[in-house]
Amino acid sequence: MTVFTFEHAPGDGDRPTVVFMSALFAGGWIWEHPYRHLAAAGRPVLRTHEAICALDRRVAGSIERLGDALLDACDEAGVGDVIVCANSLGGLVAIDLAGRHPDRVRGIAVSGAPGLTPDPDVGLSFDRRASVRPVGAEFGDRMMAALFHGEERFFTQEQMDGVGTMLLRPEAMVSMARSIKATRRYQVRPALDKVRCPSAYVWGRHDRMTPVDPWLELLAEYPETEVVVVADSGHIPMIERAAEYTAILEPFLDRCGRVPA
């Protein structure tokens, strides 16, 4: 197992680096559109490669350690101030980092975070005795139905095969179980109370894994936050509505300002 490796484009050094964090099952490839678009515009960006399930169980099972691992990758890249963009479990990591490192985290953009509803429904049983295992067409169909709103397949077969192969490893299954346990323990409201930086919540209206309505109710108590619901999207708007997600993200990044001189 490994801590995060990453891809980094330095861009314009006087702006905070936009850091895209991997999700529970999916690696940094879920951020392909915003990462490439922002890098081409000269904005400094970094994305981690490994899915959280691919990390050591001690890291994957702790929101705080995941955040520390993300900042370790930033340190290795020579990145200082950051704007953290994260989906799913990574969303809790972004919120937690903003509260613990207000001097460094200049903004957060969160999508599909757990913590307010029962365990995320991935539409699958990964028990090795079950009839559905994380390989083959049935696995792909059920995973797509859990993640996306429409019928279009947004993951390539190579990406699906990679997720399935990872989940067949016993250590990855343990890391997944510990990650989900960490979301049950995490106290979202106290964490939100500590966030002082600009915050955007960009959620798919049809997110079946982490439904948006409980978050809309809670975030109404934090009027300084920006909330955007993407109408025709499920759990991963940065893939399912990639151009729309990036268009929402760009003006928010501008509001996060520049690195102090």
CSV table of N, CA, C and O in Angstrom, one decimal, residues 117-185:
chain,number,residue,atom,x,y,z
A,117,THR,N,-26.3,10.8,6.2
A,117,THR,CA,-27.3,9.8,5.9
A,117,THR,C,-26.6,8.4,6.2
A,117,THR,O,-25.4,8.3,6.5
A,118,PRO,N,-27.4,7.3,6.1
A,118,PRO,CA,-26.8,6.0,6.3
A,118,PRO,C,-25.6,5.8,5.4
A,118,PRO,O,-25.4,6.5,4.4
A,119,ASP,N,-24.9,4.7,5.6
A,119,ASP,CA,-23.7,4.4,4.8
A,119,ASP,C,-24.0,4.5,3.3
A,119,ASP,O,-25.1,4.1,2.8
A,120,PRO,N,-23.1,5.1,2.5
A,120,PRO,CA,-23.3,5.3,1.1
A,120,PRO,C,-23.8,4.0,0.4
A,120,PRO,O,-23.2,2.9,0.7
A,121,ASP,N,-24.8,4.0,-0.4
A,121,ASP,CA,-25.3,2.9,-1.1
A,121,ASP,C,-24.5,2.8,-2.5
A,121,ASP,O,-24.8,3.5,-3.4
A,122,VAL,N,-23.6,1.8,-2.6
A,122,VAL,CA,-22.9,1.7,-3.8
A,122,VAL,C,-23.6,0.7,-4.7
A,122,VAL,O,-23.1,0.4,-5.8
A,123,GLY,N,-24.7,0.2,-4.3
A,123,GLY,CA,-25.5,-0.7,-5.2
A,123,GLY,C,-24.9,-2.1,-5.3
A,123,GLY,O,-25.3,-2.8,-6.2
A,124,LEU,N,-24.0,-2.5,-4.5
A,124,LEU,CA,-23.3,-3.7,-4.6
A,124,LEU,C,-23.1,-4.4,-3.3
A,124,LEU,O,-23.0,-3.7,-2.2
A,125,SER,N,-22.9,-5.7,-3.3
A,125,SER,CA,-22.4,-6.4,-2.1
A,125,SER,C,-21.0,-6.9,-2.5
A,125,SER,O,-20.8,-7.6,-3.5
A,126,PHE,N,-20.0,-6.5,-1.7
A,126,PHE,CA,-18.6,-6.9,-2.0
A,126,PHE,C,-18.2,-8.1,-1.2
A,126,PHE,O,-17.1,-8.5,-1.1
A,127,ASP,N,-19.2,-8.7,-0.5
A,127,ASP,CA,-18.9,-10.0,0.3
A,127,ASP,C,-18.4,-11.0,-0.8
A,127,ASP,O,-19.1,-11.3,-1.8
A,128,ARG,N,-17.3,-11.7,-0.5
A,128,ARG,CA,-16.8,-12.6,-1.5
A,128,ARG,C,-17.7,-13.8,-1.6
A,128,ARG,O,-17.6,-14.6,-2.6
A,129,ARG,N,-18.7,-14.0,-0.7
A,129,ARG,CA,-19.6,-15.1,-0.9
A,129,ARG,C,-20.8,-14.7,-1.7
A,129,ARG,O,-21.7,-15.5,-2.0
A,130,ALA,N,-20.9,-13.4,-2.0
A,130,ALA,CA,-22.1,-12.9,-2.7
A,130,ALA,C,-22.0,-13.3,-4.2
A,130,ALA,O,-21.0,-13.6,-4.7
A,131,SER,N,-23.2,-13.2,-4.8
A,131,SER,CA,-23.3,-13.6,-6.3
A,131,SER,C,-22.6,-12.5,-7.1
A,131,SER,O,-22.2,-12.8,-8.3
A,132,VAL,N,-22.7,-11.2,-6.7
A,132,VAL,CA,-22.1,-10.1,-7.4
A,132,VAL,C,-20.7,-9.8,-6.9
A,132,VAL,O,-20.6,-9.4,-5.7
A,133,ARG,N,-19.7,-9.9,-7.7
A,133,ARG,CA,-18.4,-9.6,-7.3
A,133,ARG,C,-17.9,-8.4,-8.2
A,133,ARG,O,-18.4,-8.2,-9.2
A,134,PRO,N,-16.8,-7.7,-7.7
A,134,PRO,CA,-16.4,-6.5,-8.4
A,134,PRO,C,-15.7,-6.7,-9.7
A,134,PRO,O,-14.6,-6.1,-9.9
A,135,VAL,N,-16.2,-7.6,-10.6
A,135,VAL,CA,-15.7,-7.8,-11.9
A,135,VAL,C,-16.9,-8.1,-12.8
A,135,VAL,O,-17.9,-8.5,-12.4
A,136,GLY,N,-16.6,-7.8,-14.1
A,136,GLY,CA,-17.6,-8.2,-15.1
A,136,GLY,C,-18.7,-7.2,-15.4
A,136,GLY,O,-18.8,-6.1,-14.7
A,137,ALA,N,-19.6,-7.5,-16.3
A,137,ALA,CA,-20.6,-6.6,-16.8
A,137,ALA,C,-21.6,-6.3,-15.7
A,137,ALA,O,-22.1,-5.1,-15.6
A,138,GLU,N,-22.0,-7.2,-14.9
A,138,GLU,CA,-23.0,-7.0,-13.8
A,138,GLU,C,-22.5,-6.0,-12.8
A,138,GLU,O,-23.2,-5.1,-12.3
A,139,PHE,N,-21.2,-6.1,-12.4
A,139,PHE,CA,-20.6,-5.2,-11.5
A,139,PHE,C,-20.6,-3.8,-12.1
A,139,PHE,O,-21.0,-2.8,-11.5
A,140,GLY,N,-20.3,-3.7,-13.4
A,140,GLY,CA,-20.2,-2.4,-14.1
A,140,GLY,C,-21.6,-1.7,-14.1
A,140,GLY,O,-21.8,-0.6,-13.8
A,141,ASP,N,-22.6,-2.5,-14.5
A,141,ASP,CA,-24.0,-2.0,-14.6
A,141,ASP,C,-24.5,-1.5,-13.2
A,141,ASP,O,-25.1,-0.4,-13.1
A,142,ARG,N,-24.3,-2.2,-12.2
A,142,ARG,CA,-24.8,-1.8,-10.9
A,142,ARG,C,-24.0,-0.6,-10.3
A,142,ARG,O,-24.6,0.2,-9.7
A,143,MET,N,-22.7,-0.6,-10.6
A,143,MET,CA,-21.9,0.5,-10.1
A,143,MET,C,-22.4,1.8,-10.8
A,143,MET,O,-22.5,2.9,-10.2
A,144,MET,N,-22.6,1.7,-12.2
A,144,MET,CA,-23.0,2.9,-12.9
A,144,MET,C,-24.4,3.4,-12.4
A,144,MET,O,-24.6,4.6,-12.3
A,145,ALA,N,-25.3,2.4,-12.1
A,145,ALA,CA,-26.6,2.8,-11.6
A,145,ALA,C,-26.5,3.5,-10.3
A,145,ALA,O,-27.3,4.4,-10.0
A,146,ALA,N,-25.6,3.1,-9.5
A,146,ALA,CA,-25.4,3.8,-8.1
A,146,ALA,C,-24.8,5.2,-8.3
A,146,ALA,O,-25.1,6.1,-7.5
A,147,LEU,N,-23.9,5.4,-9.2
A,147,LEU,CA,-23.1,6.6,-9.3
A,147,LEU,C,-23.7,7.7,-10.2
A,147,LEU,O,-23.6,8.9,-9.9
A,148,PHE,N,-24.4,7.3,-11.3
A,148,PHE,CA,-24.8,8.2,-12.3
A,148,PHE,C,-26.3,8.3,-12.4
A,148,PHE,O,-27.1,7.4,-12.1
A,149,HIS,N,-26.8,9.5,-12.9
A,149,HIS,CA,-28.2,9.7,-13.1
A,149,HIS,C,-28.7,9.1,-14.4
A,149,HIS,O,-29.8,8.5,-14.4
A,150,GLY,N,-28.0,9.4,-15.5
A,150,GLY,CA,-28.5,8.9,-16.8
A,150,GLY,C,-28.0,7.5,-17.0
A,150,GLY,O,-27.3,6.8,-16.2
A,151,GLU,N,-28.2,7.0,-18.3
A,151,GLU,CA,-27.8,5.7,-18.7
A,151,GLU,C,-26.4,5.6,-19.3
A,151,GLU,O,-25.9,4.6,-19.6
A,152,GLU,N,-25.9,6.8,-19.6
A,152,GLU,CA,-24.6,6.8,-20.3
A,152,GLU,C,-23.5,6.3,-19.3
A,152,GLU,O,-23.5,6.6,-18.1
A,153,ARG,N,-22.5,5.5,-19.9
A,153,ARG,CA,-21.4,5.0,-19.1
A,153,ARG,C,-20.3,6.0,-19.2
A,153,ARG,O,-19.7,6.3,-20.2
A,154,PHE,N,-20.0,6.6,-18.0
A,154,PHE,CA,-19.0,7.6,-18.0
A,154,PHE,C,-17.6,7.1,-17.6
A,154,PHE,O,-16.6,7.8,-17.6
A,155,PHE,N,-17.5,5.8,-17.1
A,155,PHE,CA,-16.2,5.2,-16.8
A,155,PHE,C,-15.8,4.3,-18.0
A,155,PHE,O,-16.7,3.7,-18.6
A,156,THR,N,-14.6,4.3,-18.4
A,156,THR,CA,-14.1,3.4,-19.4
A,156,THR,C,-14.1,2.0,-18.9
A,156,THR,O,-14.0,1.8,-17.6
A,157,GLN,N,-14.0,1.0,-19.8
A,157,GLN,CA,-13.9,-0.3,-19.3
A,157,GLN,C,-12.6,-0.5,-18.5
A,157,GLN,O,-12.5,-1.3,-17.5
A,158,GLU,N,-11.5,0.1,-19.0
A,158,GLU,CA,-10.2,0.0,-18.3
A,158,GLU,C,-10.3,0.6,-16.8
A,158,GLU,O,-9.8,0.0,-15.9
A,159,GLN,N,-11.1,1.7,-16.7
A,159,GLN,CA,-11.2,2.2,-15.3
A,159,GLN,C,-12.1,1.3,-14.5
A,159,GLN,O,-11.7,1.1,-13.3
A,160,MET,N,-13.1,0.8,-15.0
A,160,MET,CA,-14.0,-0.2,-14.2
A,160,MET,C,-13.2,-1.4,-13.8
A,160,MET,O,-13.3,-1.9,-12.7
A,161,ASP,N,-12.4,-1.9,-14.8
A,161,ASP,CA,-11.6,-3.1,-14.5
A,161,ASP,C,-10.6,-2.8,-13.4
A,161,ASP,O,-10.3,-3.6,-12.5
A,162,GLY,N,-10.0,-1.5,-13.4
A,162,GLY,CA,-9.1,-1.1,-12.4
A,162,GLY,C,-9.7,-1.1,-11.0
A,162,GLY,O,-9.1,-1.5,-10.0
A,163,VAL,N,-10.9,-0.5,-10.9
A,163,VAL,CA,-11.6,-0.5,-9.6
A,163,VAL,C,-11.9,-1.9,-9.2
A,163,VAL,O,-11.7,-2.3,-8.0
A,164,GLY,N,-12.4,-2.8,-10.1
A,164,GLY,CA,-12.7,-4.1,-9.7
A,164,GLY,C,-11.5,-4.9,-9.2
A,164,GLY,O,-11.6,-5.6,-8.2
A,165,THR,N,-10.4,-4.8,-9.9
A,165,THR,CA,-9.2,-5.4,-9.5
A,165,THR,C,-8.7,-5.0,-8.1
A,165,THR,O,-8.3,-5.8,-7.2
A,166,MET,N,-8.8,-3.7,-7.9
A,166,MET,CA,-8.4,-3.1,-6.5
A,166,MET,C,-9.3,-3.7,-5.5
A,166,MET,O,-8.8,-4.1,-4.4
A,167,LEU,N,-10.6,-3.8,-5.7
A,167,LEU,CA,-11.5,-4.3,-4.7
A,167,LEU,C,-11.5,-5.8,-4.4
A,167,LEU,O,-12.0,-6.3,-3.4
A,168,LEU,N,-10.8,-6.5,-5.3
A,168,LEU,CA,-10.6,-7.9,-5.0
A,168,LEU,C,-9.5,-8.2,-4.1
A,168,LEU,O,-9.3,-9.3,-3.6
A,169,ARG,N,-8.7,-7.1,-3.8
A,169,ARG,CA,-7.6,-7.3,-2.8
A,169,ARG,C,-8.1,-7.2,-1.4
A,169,ARG,O,-8.8,-6.2,-1.1
A,170,PRO,N,-7.8,-8.2,-0.6
A,170,PRO,CA,-8.3,-8.1,0.8
A,170,PRO,C,-8.0,-6.8,1.5
A,170,PRO,O,-8.8,-6.3,2.3
A,171,GLU,N,-6.8,-6.3,1.3
A,171,GLU,CA,-6.4,-5.1,2.0
A,171,GLU,C,-7.2,-3.9,1.6
A,171,GLU,O,-7.5,-3.0,2.4
A,172,ALA,N,-7.6,-3.9,0.3
A,172,ALA,CA,-8.4,-2.8,-0.1
A,172,ALA,C,-9.8,-2.8,0.5
A,172,ALA,O,-10.4,-1.8,0.8
A,173,MET,N,-10.3,-4.1,0.7
A,173,MET,CA,-11.6,-4.2,1.3
A,173,MET,C,-11.6,-3.8,2.7
A,173,MET,O,-12.5,-3.1,3.2
A,174,VAL,N,-10.5,-4.0,3.4
A,174,VAL,CA,-10.4,-3.6,4.8
A,174,VAL,C,-10.3,-2.1,4.9
A,174,VAL,O,-10.9,-1.4,5.7
A,175,SER,N,-9.5,-1.5,3.9
A,175,SER,CA,-9.4,0.0,3.9
A,175,SER,C,-10.8,0.6,3.6
A,175,SER,O,-11.2,1.6,4.2
A,176,MET,N,-11.6,0.0,2.7
A,176,MET,CA,-12.9,0.5,2.4
A,176,MET,C,-13.8,0.5,3.6
A,176,MET,O,-14.5,1.4,4.0
A,177,ALA,N,-13.8,-0.7,4.4
A,177,ALA,CA,-14.6,-0.8,5.6
A,177,ALA,C,-14.2,0.2,6.6
A,177,ALA,O,-15.1,0.8,7.3
A,178,ARG,N,-12.9,0.4,6.8
A,178,ARG,CA,-12.5,1.4,7.8
A,178,ARG,C,-12.8,2.8,7.4
A,178,ARG,O,-13.2,3.7,8.2
A,179,SER,N,-12.8,3.1,6.1
A,179,SER,CA,-13.2,4.4,5.6
A,179,SER,C,-14.6,4.7,5.9
A,179,SER,O,-15.0,5.8,6.3
A,180,ILE,N,-15.5,3.7,5.6
A,180,ILE,CA,-16.9,3.9,5.8
A,180,ILE,C,-17.2,4.1,7.3
A,180,ILE,O,-18.0,4.9,7.7
A,181,LYS,N,-16.5,3.3,8.1
A,181,LYS,CA,-16.6,3.5,9.6
A,181,LYS,C,-16.2,4.9,10.0
A,181,LYS,O,-16.9,5.5,10.9
A,182,ALA,N,-15.2,5.4,9.4
A,182,ALA,CA,-14.8,6.8,9.8
A,182,ALA,C,-15.8,7.8,9.5
A,182,ALA,O,-16.0,8.8,10.2
A,183,THR,N,-16.6,7.6,8.4
A,183,THR,CA,-17.7,8.6,8.0
A,183,THR,C,-18.8,8.5,9.1
A,183,THR,O,-19.5,9.5,9.3
A,184,ARG,N,-19.0,7.3,9.6
A,184,ARG,CA,-20.1,7.2,10.7
A,184,ARG,C,-19.7,7.9,11.9
A,184,ARG,O,-20.6,8.5,12.6
A,185,ARG,N,-18.4,7.9,12.3
A,185,ARG,CA,-18.0,8.6,13.5
A,185,ARG,C,-17.8,10.1,13.3
A,185,ARG,O,-17.9,10.8,14.3
